[in-house]
Amino acid sequence: MSQATLPDLPYAYDGLEPYISRQIMELHHKKHHQTYVNALNAAEQAYAKASTPKERIALQAALKFNGGGHINHSLFWKNLAPSAVEKKGHGGELKAGPLKDAIEAKWGSLDVLKKEFNAATAGIQGSGWGWLGLNPSDKSLAIVTTANQDPLLTHIPIIGVDIWEHAFYLQYLNVKVDYLNAIWNVIDFQEAEKRFVEGASAKL
């Protein structure tokens, strides 16, 4: 059985500043994501050794939580890029193409999507994730939320935003809306468009 490993970030820890601080990125990646990886590997090893259905059932919650944490964060890091506003990269830029066309067809503009996405995600009770997802059956975009570290299973994830406090509290304190407004400056729409095109062309 291959073990999960912590993926490298595709940018420096300070690459997303000023929108996400180096301190947050180091803590989030090195500590929180690494903890999910370690716990997932431990749970998978225990599951492999379990000899009864009761023992395997008892491990389901740990597999779901830590497996989801690993899956979600691995996507999240690739979902971000240094900001075009700060002349560091292409983060926050939605260029003409299939994803922009689909967003404008559904919401009229990116600004409307951001507003509705932020409202839905800020409304999560406790911890969770906000998603722009692609419905695999009708290929339509939708705003979806999941609780805790539950991965997005009903839709193909196009953009995911971590709304756990460890993702923003050191910088934005308890003002989730400020974090949600800021993160759009470092969303990697090029990566999101790749997922969108792959998902839209996939056969059921």
N, CA, C and O of each residue as an XYZ file, in Angstrom:
816
protein
N       0.847     -1.199      0.000
C       0.000      0.000      0.000
C       0.883      1.250      0.000
O       1.725      1.422      0.882
N       0.688      2.111     -0.984
C       1.481      3.338     -1.043
C       0.967      4.342     -0.020
O      -0.237      4.474      0.200
N       1.908      5.043      0.596
C       1.543      6.012      1.612
C       1.293      7.380      0.997
O       1.903      7.750     -0.006
N       0.384      8.123      1.618
C       0.146      9.511      1.214
C       1.360     10.342      1.605
O       2.009     10.063      2.613
N       1.663     11.343      0.823
C       2.784     12.235      1.120
C       2.336     13.691      0.970
O       1.396     13.996      0.236
N       3.018     14.564      1.670
C       2.712     15.992      1.597
C       3.222     16.543      0.275
O       4.420     16.458      0.005
N       2.344     17.111     -0.565
C       2.819     17.664     -1.839
C       3.549     18.982     -1.642
O       3.241     19.747     -0.729
N       4.518     19.235     -2.507
C       5.200     20.530     -2.484
C       4.254     21.620     -2.977
O       3.365     21.364     -3.790
N       4.453     22.831     -2.479
C       3.700     23.967     -3.002
C       4.298     24.400     -4.335
O       5.514     24.333     -4.514
N       3.464     24.844     -5.273
C       3.986     25.300     -6.572
C       4.447     26.754     -6.554
O       4.601     27.363     -7.613
N       4.669     27.318     -5.372
C       5.111     28.704     -5.195
C       5.754     28.795     -3.816
O       5.621     27.878     -3.006
N       6.444     29.886     -3.549
C       7.079     30.091     -2.247
C       6.018     30.356     -1.174
O       4.896     30.761     -1.478
N       6.397     30.121      0.083
C       5.443     30.347      1.177
C       4.956     31.801      1.232
O       3.833     32.065      1.662
N       5.795     32.731      0.801
C       5.371     34.135      0.801
C       4.832     34.570     -0.561
O       4.604     35.759     -0.783
N       4.628     33.627     -1.463
C       4.226     33.960     -2.823
C       2.819     34.511     -2.953
O       2.491     35.153     -3.950
N       1.985     34.264     -1.952
C       0.591     34.718     -2.028
C       0.353     35.999     -1.229
O      -0.780     36.475     -1.143
N       1.401     36.552     -0.653
C       1.243     37.815      0.086
C       0.910     38.949     -0.879
O       1.323     38.906     -2.038
N       0.172     39.963     -0.424
C      -0.304     40.194      0.943
C      -1.640     39.508      1.274
O      -2.167     39.688      2.372
N      -2.179     38.740      0.354
C      -3.532     38.195      0.539
C      -3.567     37.002      1.489
O      -4.526     36.835      2.243
N      -2.527     36.174      1.455
C      -2.367     35.109      2.434
C      -0.918     35.164      2.905
O       0.007     35.058      2.100
N      -0.728     35.329      4.192
C       0.602     35.575      4.728
C       1.484     34.329      4.712
O       0.994     33.200      4.704
N       2.789     34.561      4.708
C       3.752     33.463      4.791
C       3.518     32.633      6.059
O       3.585     31.404      6.019
N       3.249     33.296      7.163
C       3.031     32.587      8.427
C       1.870     31.594      8.309
O       1.969     30.452      8.757
N       0.777     32.043      7.702
C      -0.374     31.149      7.523
C      -0.012     29.996      6.606
O      -0.327     28.843      6.903
N       0.649     30.294      5.492
C       0.957     29.247      4.527
C       1.884     28.193      5.117
O       1.689     27.001      4.876
N       2.879     28.603      5.877
C       3.790     27.635      6.483
C       3.065     26.772      7.503
O       3.236     25.553      7.517
N       2.265     27.386      8.345
C       1.514     26.638      9.355
C       0.496     25.710      8.700
O       0.356     24.551      9.092
N      -0.202     26.224      7.712
C      -1.265     25.477      7.034
C      -0.688     24.269      6.304
O      -1.233     23.169      6.393
N       0.401     24.467      5.589
C       0.993     23.405      4.786
C       1.823     22.438      5.632
O       1.591     21.229      5.606
N       2.789     22.971      6.379
C       3.731     22.119      7.108
C       3.103     21.418      8.306
O       3.484     20.296      8.642
N       2.159     22.064      8.941
C       1.581     21.503     10.171
C       0.229     20.849      9.926
O       0.062     19.652     10.164
N      -0.744     21.637      9.445
C      -2.101     21.100      9.324
C      -2.192     20.018      8.251
O      -2.691     18.925      8.521
N      -1.719     20.306      7.043
C      -1.811     19.287      5.995
C      -0.955     18.068      6.349
O      -1.369     16.934      6.111
N       0.222     18.290      6.908
C       1.070     17.156      7.300
C       0.375     16.286      8.336
O       0.532     15.065      8.322
N      -0.389     16.896      9.235
C      -1.119     16.134     10.238
C      -2.166     15.228      9.588
O      -2.335     14.080     10.000
N      -2.869     15.744      8.570
C      -3.843     14.907      7.861
C      -3.144     13.735      7.169
O      -3.646     12.611      7.183
N      -1.992     14.000      6.569
C      -1.233     12.952      5.881
C      -0.815     11.867      6.868
O      -0.993     10.679      6.601
N      -0.261     12.273      8.002
C       0.197     11.306      9.003
C      -0.958     10.468      9.551
O      -0.843      9.251      9.692
N      -2.067     11.132      9.855
C      -3.217     10.431     10.421
C      -3.872      9.512      9.396
O      -4.360      8.437      9.747
N      -3.886      9.929      8.128
C      -4.437      9.081      7.066
C      -3.597      7.818      6.910
O      -4.148      6.722      6.813
N      -2.291      7.954      6.884
C      -1.420      6.788      6.757
C      -1.595      5.833      7.937
O      -1.612      4.614      7.764
N      -1.723      6.399      9.134
C      -1.919      5.561     10.322
C      -3.257      4.824     10.257
O      -3.343      3.644     10.596
N      -4.291      5.530      9.820
C      -5.618      4.906      9.725
C      -5.636      3.810      8.654
O      -6.257      2.764      8.844
N      -4.961      4.048      7.542
C      -4.922      3.039      6.480
C      -4.145      1.803      6.916
O      -4.516      0.680      6.574
N      -3.082      2.004      7.661
C      -2.321      0.867      8.176
C      -3.155      0.067      9.168
O      -3.141     -1.163      9.149
N      -3.882      0.770     10.036
C      -4.735      0.093     11.005
C      -5.861     -0.663     10.303
O      -6.232     -1.763     10.712
N      -6.401     -0.058      9.239
C      -7.477     -0.707      8.486
C      -6.979     -1.995      7.839
O      -7.673     -3.012      7.831
N      -5.766     -1.934      7.300
C      -5.194     -3.118      6.650
C      -4.976     -4.256      7.638
O      -5.035     -5.428      7.265
N      -4.726     -3.914      8.893
C      -4.475     -4.930      9.926
C      -5.760     -5.370     10.626
O      -5.769     -6.381     11.328
N      -6.840     -4.618     10.438
C      -8.093     -4.939     11.132
C      -8.579     -6.328     10.736
O      -8.549     -6.702      9.563
N      -9.020     -7.073     11.718
C      -9.416     -8.462     11.468
C     -10.913     -8.694     11.533
O     -11.390     -9.775     11.188
N     -11.659     -7.690     11.971
C     -13.111     -7.860     12.086
C     -13.836     -6.688     11.432
O     -13.275     -5.597     11.330
N     -15.075     -6.899     10.987
C     -15.860     -5.783     10.429
C     -16.017     -4.639     11.426
O     -16.006     -3.472     11.035
N     -16.162     -4.962     12.708
C     -16.323     -3.918     13.724
C     -15.096     -3.020     13.775
O     -15.228     -1.801     13.888
N     -13.903     -3.604     13.695
C     -12.681     -2.815     13.717
C     -12.573     -1.921     12.484
O     -12.147     -0.770     12.577
N     -12.962     -2.459     11.331
C     -12.888     -1.671     10.100
C     -13.907     -0.534     10.108
O     -13.606      0.574      9.663
N     -15.097     -0.801     10.605
C     -16.122      0.242     10.690
C     -15.664      1.365     11.620
O     -15.923      2.540     11.359
N     -14.983      0.998     12.702
C     -14.525      1.994     13.677
C     -13.501      2.955     13.078
O     -13.296      4.052     13.596
N     -12.865      2.544     11.998
C     -11.838      3.381     11.367
C     -12.391      4.262     10.246
O     -11.663      5.091      9.699
N     -13.649      4.095      9.904
C     -14.212      4.838      8.772
C     -14.168      6.342      8.965
O     -13.862      7.077      8.026
N     -14.471      6.814     10.176
C     -14.500      8.262     10.431
C     -13.102      8.865     10.244
O     -12.964      9.940      9.661
N     -12.066      8.174     10.739
C     -10.700      8.686     10.609
C     -10.257      8.690      9.152
O      -9.579      9.619      8.713
N     -10.631      7.666      8.405
C     -10.277      7.611      6.985
C     -10.956      8.731      6.212
O     -10.338      9.376      5.364
N     -12.237      8.960      6.511
C     -12.989     10.008      5.812
C     -12.437     11.391      6.136
O     -12.219     12.200      5.235
N     -12.210     11.664      7.415
C     -11.777     12.998      7.828
C     -10.374     13.304      7.320
O     -10.150     14.344      6.701
N      -9.428     12.404      7.581
C      -8.044     12.671      7.197
C      -7.806     12.479      5.705
O      -6.991     13.183      5.110
N      -8.514     11.528      5.095
C      -8.433     11.375      3.648
C      -8.998     12.592      2.940
O      -8.431     13.073      1.960
N     -10.122     13.085      3.444
C     -10.705     14.307      2.880
C      -9.790     15.505      3.069
O      -9.638     16.329      2.168
N      -9.179     15.597      4.250
C      -8.252     16.702      4.500
C      -7.082     16.685      3.533
O      -6.649     17.735      3.059
N      -6.570     15.503      3.241
C      -5.450     15.378      2.308
C      -5.889     15.704      0.880
O      -5.204     16.447      0.177
N      -7.008     15.163      0.455
C      -7.516     15.414     -0.899
C      -7.817     16.902     -1.094
O      -7.396     17.505     -2.081
N      -8.549     17.483     -0.142
C      -8.965     18.877     -0.275
C      -7.775     19.833     -0.300
O      -7.726     20.753     -1.117
N      -6.826     19.612      0.593
C      -5.679     20.522      0.643
C      -4.765     20.352     -0.559
O      -4.194     21.329     -1.043
N      -4.617     19.124     -1.046
C      -3.795     18.915     -2.242
C      -4.360     19.694     -3.427
O      -3.609     20.230     -4.242
N      -5.679     19.750     -3.517
C      -6.332     20.536     -4.562
C      -6.189     22.033     -4.278
O      -5.954     22.828     -5.189
N      -6.331     22.400     -3.022
C      -6.312     23.809     -2.627
C      -4.994     24.486     -3.006
O      -5.006     25.603     -3.524
N      -3.863     23.829     -2.757
C      -2.566     24.446     -3.066
C      -2.439     24.727     -4.563
O      -1.936     25.776     -4.965
N      -2.900     23.782     -5.382
C      -2.825     23.969     -6.837
C      -3.839     25.002     -7.317
O      -3.730     25.534     -8.422
N      -4.826     25.272     -6.469
C      -5.922     26.166     -6.783
C      -5.513     27.647     -6.654
O      -6.266     28.546     -7.028
N      -4.301     27.875     -6.117
C      -3.844     29.230     -5.820
C      -2.602     29.564     -6.632
O      -1.853     28.671     -7.027
N      -2.383     30.860     -6.881
C      -1.212     31.313     -7.624
C      -0.890     32.741     -7.205
O      -1.796     33.499     -6.858
N       0.373     33.120     -7.231
C       0.751     34.507     -6.928
C      -0.068     35.497     -7.762
O      -0.398     35.239     -8.920
N      -0.381     36.623     -7.147
C      -1.363     37.554     -7.704
C      -0.854     38.379     -8.876
O       0.277     38.865     -8.882
N      -1.717     38.519     -9.857
C      -1.434     39.411    -10.987
C      -1.472     40.871    -10.534
O      -0.767     41.712    -11.091
N      -2.294     41.173     -9.525
C      -2.385     42.546     -9.024
C      -1.038     43.007     -8.484
O      -0.645     44.161     -8.653
N      -0.331     42.074     -7.824
C       0.977     42.399     -7.251
C       2.112     42.178     -8.256
O       3.285     42.291     -7.900
N       1.768     41.865     -9.505
C       2.751     41.635    -10.572
C       3.671     40.446    -10.257
O       4.822     40.400    -10.693
N       3.137     39.494     -9.495
C       3.923     38.320     -9.127
C       3.603     37.104     -9.986
O       4.428     36.202    -10.127
N       2.393     37.083    -10.563
C       1.962     35.914    -11.308
C       0.629     36.164    -11.981
O       0.314     37.300    -12.336
N      -0.168     35.102    -12.163
C      -1.446     35.241    -12.868
C      -2.652     35.017    -11.961
O      -3.781     34.943    -12.446
N      -2.430     34.908    -10.655
C      -3.541     34.699     -9.725
C      -4.582     35.798     -9.824
O      -4.245     36.979     -9.900
N      -5.842     35.408     -9.823
C      -6.941     36.362     -9.879
C      -7.373     36.744    -11.273
O      -8.386     37.424    -11.433
N      -6.636     36.328    -12.292
C      -6.958     36.682    -13.679
C      -7.824     35.602    -14.325
O      -7.397     34.454    -14.451
N      -9.025     35.966    -14.728
C      -9.897     35.073    -15.500
C      -9.891     35.563    -16.935
O     -10.564     36.538    -17.269
N      -9.137     34.892    -17.776
C      -9.016     35.310    -19.162
C     -10.115     34.688    -20.023
O     -10.777     33.732    -19.617
N     -10.291     35.240    -21.200
C     -11.300     34.717    -22.126
C     -11.047     33.245    -22.382
O      -9.911     32.822    -22.594
N     -12.124     32.470    -22.359
C     -11.993     31.037    -22.567
C     -13.230     30.304    -22.094
O     -14.215     30.942    -21.722
N     -13.205     28.981    -22.100
C     -14.391     28.190    -21.753
C     -14.920     28.432    -20.343
O     -16.133     28.475    -20.140
N     -14.018     28.593    -19.358
C     -14.477     28.803    -17.989
C     -15.158     30.152    -17.852
O     -16.224     30.248    -17.244
N     -14.564     31.183    -18.400
C     -15.181     32.511    -18.331
C     -16.534     32.500    -19.025
O     -17.490     33.096    -18.529
N     -16.621     31.833    -20.159
C     -17.895     31.749    -20.880
C     -18.957     31.067    -20.024
O     -20.105     31.509    -19.981
N     -18.571     29.996    -19.347
C     -19.526     29.246    -18.535
C     -19.968     30.050    -17.320
O     -21.142     30.028    -16.950
N     -19.025     30.762    -16.697
C     -19.367     31.595    -15.540
C     -20.318     32.711    -15.949
O     -21.306     32.969    -15.261
N     -20.028     33.368    -17.055
C     -20.886     34.469    -17.500
C     -22.252     33.970    -17.960
O     -23.251     34.673    -17.806
N     -22.304     32.763    -18.525
C     -23.588     32.203    -18.934
C     -24.461     31.889    -17.720
O     -25.683     32.016    -17.784
N     -23.830     31.477    -16.607
C     -24.582     31.093    -15.417
C     -24.873     32.278    -14.505
O     -25.989     32.410    -14.002
N     -23.882     33.142    -14.288
C     -24.029     34.224    -13.313
C     -24.042     35.621    -13.925
O     -24.368     36.587    -13.235
N     -23.704     35.747    -15.172
C     -23.668     37.058    -15.809
C     -22.302     37.703    -15.753
O     -21.894     38.378    -16.698
N     -21.576     37.500    -14.635
C     -20.237     38.060    -14.503
C     -19.505     37.345    -13.386
O     -20.115     36.688    -12.543
N     -18.193     37.483    -13.392
C     -17.384     36.907    -12.311
C     -17.710     37.566    -10.984
O     -17.710     36.900     -9.949
N     -17.988     38.858    -10.994
C     -18.294     39.568     -9.744
C     -19.540     38.998     -9.075
O     -19.588     38.877     -7.850
N     -20.539     38.649     -9.865
C     -21.756     38.052     -9.291
C     -21.452     36.681     -8.712
O     -21.940     36.344     -7.633
N     -20.645     35.879     -9.419
C     -20.240     34.580     -8.886
C     -19.523     34.756     -7.548
O     -19.831     34.062     -6.580
N     -18.570     35.680     -7.495
C     -17.832     35.906     -6.257
C     -18.784     36.249     -5.109
O     -18.660     35.717     -4.006
N     -19.725     37.134     -5.381
C     -20.667     37.572     -4.345
C     -21.490     36.399     -3.828
O     -21.649     36.240     -2.618
N     -22.014     35.579     -4.734
C     -22.849     34.445     -4.322
C     -22.008     33.350     -3.663
O     -22.442     32.726     -2.695
N     -20.816     33.124     -4.187
C     -19.911     32.134     -3.605
C     -19.532     32.535     -2.178
O     -19.582     31.714     -1.263
N     -19.155     33.793     -1.996
C     -18.742     34.261     -0.675
C     -19.882     34.195      0.326
O     -19.670     33.853      1.490
N     -21.087     34.518     -0.116
C     -22.245     34.468      0.781
C     -22.518     33.032      1.228
O     -22.767     32.782      2.408
N     -22.471     32.097      0.289
C     -22.724     30.694      0.621
C     -21.633     30.138      1.524
O     -21.919     29.412      2.475
N     -20.378     30.480      1.225
C     -19.259     29.940      1.980
C     -19.168     30.567      3.368
O     -18.861     29.877      4.340
N     -19.429     31.857      3.466
C     -19.416     32.516      4.776
C     -20.521     31.974      5.671
O     -20.427     32.051      6.896
N     -21.562     31.427      5.064
C     -22.686     30.895      5.824
C     -22.466     29.513      6.402
O     -23.330     28.999      7.113
N     -21.314     28.893      6.109
C     -21.024     27.572      6.665
C     -20.960     27.667      8.183
O     -20.251     28.514      8.728
N     -21.693     26.806      8.858
C     -21.664     26.766     10.321
C     -20.464     25.938     10.761
O     -20.404     24.737     10.499
N     -19.504     26.581     11.433
C     -18.303     25.868     11.831
C     -17.305     25.834     10.692
O     -17.113     26.827      9.991
N     -16.674     24.688     10.513
C     -15.610     24.554      9.518
C     -16.101     23.824      8.281
O     -17.031     23.020      8.354
N     -15.475     24.104      7.145
C     -15.868     23.431      5.915
C     -15.184     24.043      4.713
O     -14.171     24.731      4.832
N     -15.758     23.778      3.553
C     -15.189     24.217      2.277
C     -16.270     24.785      1.373
O     -17.403     24.305      1.350
N     -15.892     25.824      0.624
C     -16.753     26.342     -0.434
C     -16.196     25.900     -1.769
O     -14.983     25.906     -1.978
N     -17.091     25.512     -2.681
C     -16.658     24.958     -3.963
C     -17.395     25.583     -5.135
O     -18.587     25.883     -5.056
N     -16.664     25.772     -6.219
C     -17.284     25.922     -7.524
C     -17.122     24.559     -8.166
O     -16.007     24.125     -8.455
N     -18.243     23.887     -8.388
C     -18.203     22.531     -8.892
C     -18.922     22.385    -10.217
O     -19.783     23.190    -10.573
N     -18.554     21.348    -10.934
C     -19.179     21.032    -12.218
C     -20.040     19.795    -12.043
O     -19.546     18.731    -11.668
N     -21.335     19.939    -12.317
C     -22.252     18.804    -12.236
C     -21.902     17.812    -13.347
O     -21.977     18.167    -14.524
N     -21.525     16.588    -13.005
C     -21.084     15.653    -14.042
C     -22.200     15.182    -14.974
O     -21.932     14.690    -16.070
N     -23.455     15.333    -14.535
C     -24.560     14.839    -15.369
C     -24.988     15.829    -16.442
O     -25.222     15.444    -17.588
N     -25.093     17.123    -16.068
C     -25.543     18.101    -17.067
C     -24.470     19.140    -17.412
O     -24.720     20.074    -18.175
N     -23.258     18.963    -16.834
C     -22.106     19.835    -17.129
C     -22.351     21.297    -16.758
O     -21.785     22.197    -17.379
N     -23.181     21.534    -15.762
C     -23.447     22.902    -15.316
C     -22.609     23.222    -14.085
O     -22.295     22.335    -13.291
N     -22.247     24.504    -13.929
C     -21.508     24.946    -12.759
C     -22.466     25.218    -11.604
O     -23.615     25.610    -11.806
N     -21.970     25.002    -10.394
C     -22.788     25.250     -9.209
C     -21.889     25.600     -8.038
O     -20.734     25.178     -7.979
N     -22.428     26.377     -7.105
C     -21.754     26.690     -5.855
C     -22.221     25.656     -4.832
O     -23.418     25.483     -4.607
N     -21.258     24.975     -4.220
C     -21.567     23.894     -3.281
C     -20.703     24.079     -2.039
O     -19.591     24.599     -2.129
N     -21.199     23.662     -0.892
C     -20.392     23.670      0.327
C     -20.341     22.266      0.914
O     -21.269     21.475      0.750
N     -19.242     21.971      1.601
C     -19.135     20.712      2.334
C     -18.679     21.017      3.752
O     -17.988     22.006      3.995
N     -19.068     20.165      4.674
C     -18.727     20.359      6.079
C     -17.384     19.720      6.410
O     -16.950     18.775      5.752
N     -16.740     20.251      7.436
C     -15.508     19.672      7.966
C     -14.476     19.466      6.854
O     -14.150     20.410      6.135
N     -13.957     18.235      6.704
C     -13.026     17.951      5.614
C     -13.657     17.026      4.572
O     -12.949     16.331      3.844
N     -14.977     17.020      4.504
C     -15.642     16.168      3.514
C     -15.229     16.592      2.112
O     -15.343     17.768      1.767
N     -14.753     15.657      1.300
C     -14.422     16.012     -0.083
C     -15.692     16.220     -0.900
O     -16.766     15.749     -0.526
N     -15.560     16.922     -2.006
C     -16.696     17.167     -2.894
C     -16.896     15.938     -3.777
O     -16.069     15.651     -4.643
N     -17.977     15.224     -3.561
C     -18.238     13.986     -4.292
C     -19.370     14.120     -5.305
O     -19.427     13.357     -6.269
N     -20.263     15.072     -5.101
C     -21.424     15.219     -5.991
C     -21.070     15.963     -7.272
O     -21.768     15.833     -8.277
N     -19.996     16.737     -7.245
C     -19.574     17.543     -8.384
C     -18.070     17.372     -8.611
O     -17.346     16.923     -7.722
N     -17.618     17.730     -9.797
C     -16.187     17.786    -10.085
C     -15.664     19.113     -9.541
O     -16.153     20.166     -9.949
N     -14.677     19.095     -8.626
C     -14.201     20.363     -8.059
C     -13.436     21.201     -9.077
O     -12.483     20.729     -9.697
N     -13.862     22.441     -9.242
C     -13.194     23.389    -10.135
C     -12.375     24.383     -9.310
O     -11.207     24.627     -9.613
N     -12.980     24.950     -8.279
C     -12.301     25.833     -7.326
C     -12.771     25.442     -5.928
O     -13.966     25.260     -5.694
N     -11.829     25.315     -5.008
C     -12.179     25.021     -3.619
C     -11.539     26.028     -2.688
O     -10.379     26.397     -2.875
N     -12.281     26.479     -1.686
C     -11.762     27.455     -0.722
C     -11.943     26.912      0.690
O     -13.052     26.592      1.117
N     -10.838     26.817      1.394
C     -10.808     26.327      2.770
C     -11.355     27.407      3.696
O     -10.855     28.532      3.697
N     -12.377     27.078      4.484
C     -12.961     28.049      5.394
C     -12.732     27.642      6.856
O     -13.369     28.175      7.764
N     -11.816     26.691      7.068
C     -11.378     26.397      8.432
C     -10.609     27.606      8.968
O      -9.960     28.320      8.203
N     -10.682     27.835     10.273
C     -10.016     29.002     10.849
C      -8.506     28.983     10.619
O      -7.883     30.039     10.512
N      -7.912     27.787     10.541
C      -6.453     27.749     10.351
C      -6.041     28.340      9.000
O      -4.870     28.658      8.796
N      -6.993     28.488      8.082
C      -6.685     29.036      6.757
C      -6.615     30.559      6.753
O      -6.092     31.147      5.806
N      -7.135     31.210      7.800
C      -7.214     32.675      7.731
C      -7.092     33.410      9.053
O      -6.845     34.616      9.047
N      -7.255     32.732     10.198
C      -7.446     33.464     11.450
C      -6.248     34.330     11.833
O      -6.441     35.434     12.342
N      -5.018     33.867     11.606
C      -3.837     34.652     11.994
C      -3.764     36.000     11.281
O      -3.123     36.934     11.762
N      -4.424     36.090     10.139
C      -4.367     37.328      9.347
C      -5.679     38.106      9.378
O      -5.674     39.333      9.473
N      -6.786     37.401      9.298
C      -8.093     38.066      9.176
C      -8.948     37.942     10.433
O     -10.087     38.407     10.468
N      -8.392     37.316     11.457
C      -9.099     37.102     12.725
C     -10.436     36.414     12.450
O     -10.480     35.400     11.752
N     -11.524     36.959     12.994
C     -12.806     36.273     12.822
C     -13.623     36.817     11.647
O     -14.803     36.493     11.509
N     -13.003     37.639     10.805
C     -13.742     38.266      9.701
C     -13.578     37.405      8.441
O     -12.735     37.686      7.589
N     -14.383     36.374      8.342
C     -14.282     35.445      7.221
C     -14.504     36.133      5.881
O     -13.895     35.767      4.875
N     -15.380     37.131      5.875
C     -15.711     37.809      4.615
C     -14.482     38.505      4.032
O     -14.293     38.506      2.816
N     -13.650     39.093      4.881
C     -12.435     39.742      4.384
C     -11.505     38.721      3.731
O     -10.913     38.986      2.685
N     -11.386     37.558      4.356
C     -10.574     36.481      3.779
C     -11.136     36.023      2.443
O     -10.392     35.829      1.481
N     -12.445     35.851      2.388
C     -13.075     35.390      1.149
C     -12.938     36.421      0.030
O     -12.740     36.059     -1.130
N     -13.042     37.695      0.375
C     -12.837     38.728     -0.646
C     -11.395     38.735     -1.147
O     -11.143     38.914     -2.339
N     -10.451     38.537     -0.223
C      -9.031     38.621     -0.579
C      -8.577     37.433     -1.422
O      -7.744     37.586     -2.315
N      -9.117     36.256     -1.143
C      -8.559     35.056     -1.776
C      -8.778     35.032     -3.287
O      -8.042     34.355     -4.006
N      -9.769     35.754     -3.771
C      -9.989     35.778     -5.228
C      -8.808     36.395     -5.971
O      -8.644     36.171     -7.170
N      -7.989     37.165     -5.268
C      -6.804     37.752     -5.890
C      -5.705     36.730     -6.151
O      -4.759     37.005     -6.890
N      -5.829     35.559     -5.549
C      -4.812     34.520     -5.745
C      -5.417     33.202     -6.239
O      -4.761     32.162     -6.174
N      -6.641     33.235     -6.723
C      -7.239     32.034     -7.326
C      -6.579     31.804     -8.691
O      -6.469     32.721     -9.505
N      -6.151     30.576     -8.919
C      -5.500     30.224    -10.187
C      -6.582     29.795    -11.183
O      -6.947     28.621    -11.250
N      -7.081     30.746    -11.941
C      -8.137     30.438    -12.905
C      -7.624     29.595    -14.069
O      -8.410     28.914    -14.727
N      -6.332     29.630    -14.330
C      -5.791     28.758    -15.371
C      -5.920     27.297    -14.960
O      -6.318     26.452    -15.763
N      -5.583     27.003    -13.708
C      -5.739     25.644    -13.183
C      -7.219     25.260    -13.148
O      -7.586     24.138    -13.495
N      -8.063     26.201    -12.726
C      -9.494     25.933    -12.670
C     -10.051     25.623    -14.059
O     -10.896     24.740    -14.211
N      -9.579     26.348    -15.063
C     -10.071     26.101    -16.417
C      -9.650     24.719    -16.915
O     -10.413     24.061    -17.623
N      -8.455     24.275    -16.556
C      -8.027     22.924    -16.937
C      -8.992     21.884    -16.374
O      -9.399     20.961    -17.080
N      -9.352     22.035    -15.119
C     -10.289     21.093    -14.496
C     -11.660     21.170    -15.166
O     -12.320     20.157    -15.398
N     -12.065     22.402    -15.466
C     -13.365     22.589    -16.098
C     -13.413     21.918    -17.468
O     -14.373     21.211    -17.775
N     -12.408     22.127    -18.281
C     -12.376     21.550    -19.627
C     -12.332     20.025    -19.558
O     -13.026     19.342    -20.312
N     -11.508     19.494    -18.644
C     -11.436     18.042    -18.493
C     -12.771     17.478    -18.025
O     -13.228     16.450    -18.526
N     -13.394     18.154    -17.061
C     -14.675     17.678    -16.548
C     -15.792     17.777    -17.566
O     -16.643     16.892    -17.659
N     -15.784     18.879    -18.342
C     -16.840     19.081    -19.327
C     -16.742     18.093    -20.488
O     -17.743     17.775    -21.130
N     -15.531     17.616    -20.749
C     -15.339     16.682    -21.876
C     -15.405     15.222    -21.448
O     -15.419     14.323    -22.289
N     -15.447     14.988    -20.140
C     -15.492     13.609    -19.639
C     -16.847     12.982    -19.925
O     -17.884     13.635    -19.811
N     -16.827     11.732    -20.291
C     -18.063     10.994    -20.535
C     -18.562     10.369    -19.260
O     -17.775      9.982    -18.396
N     -19.874     10.270    -19.140
C     -20.456      9.653    -17.945
C     -20.191      8.158    -17.956
O     -20.600      7.451    -17.034
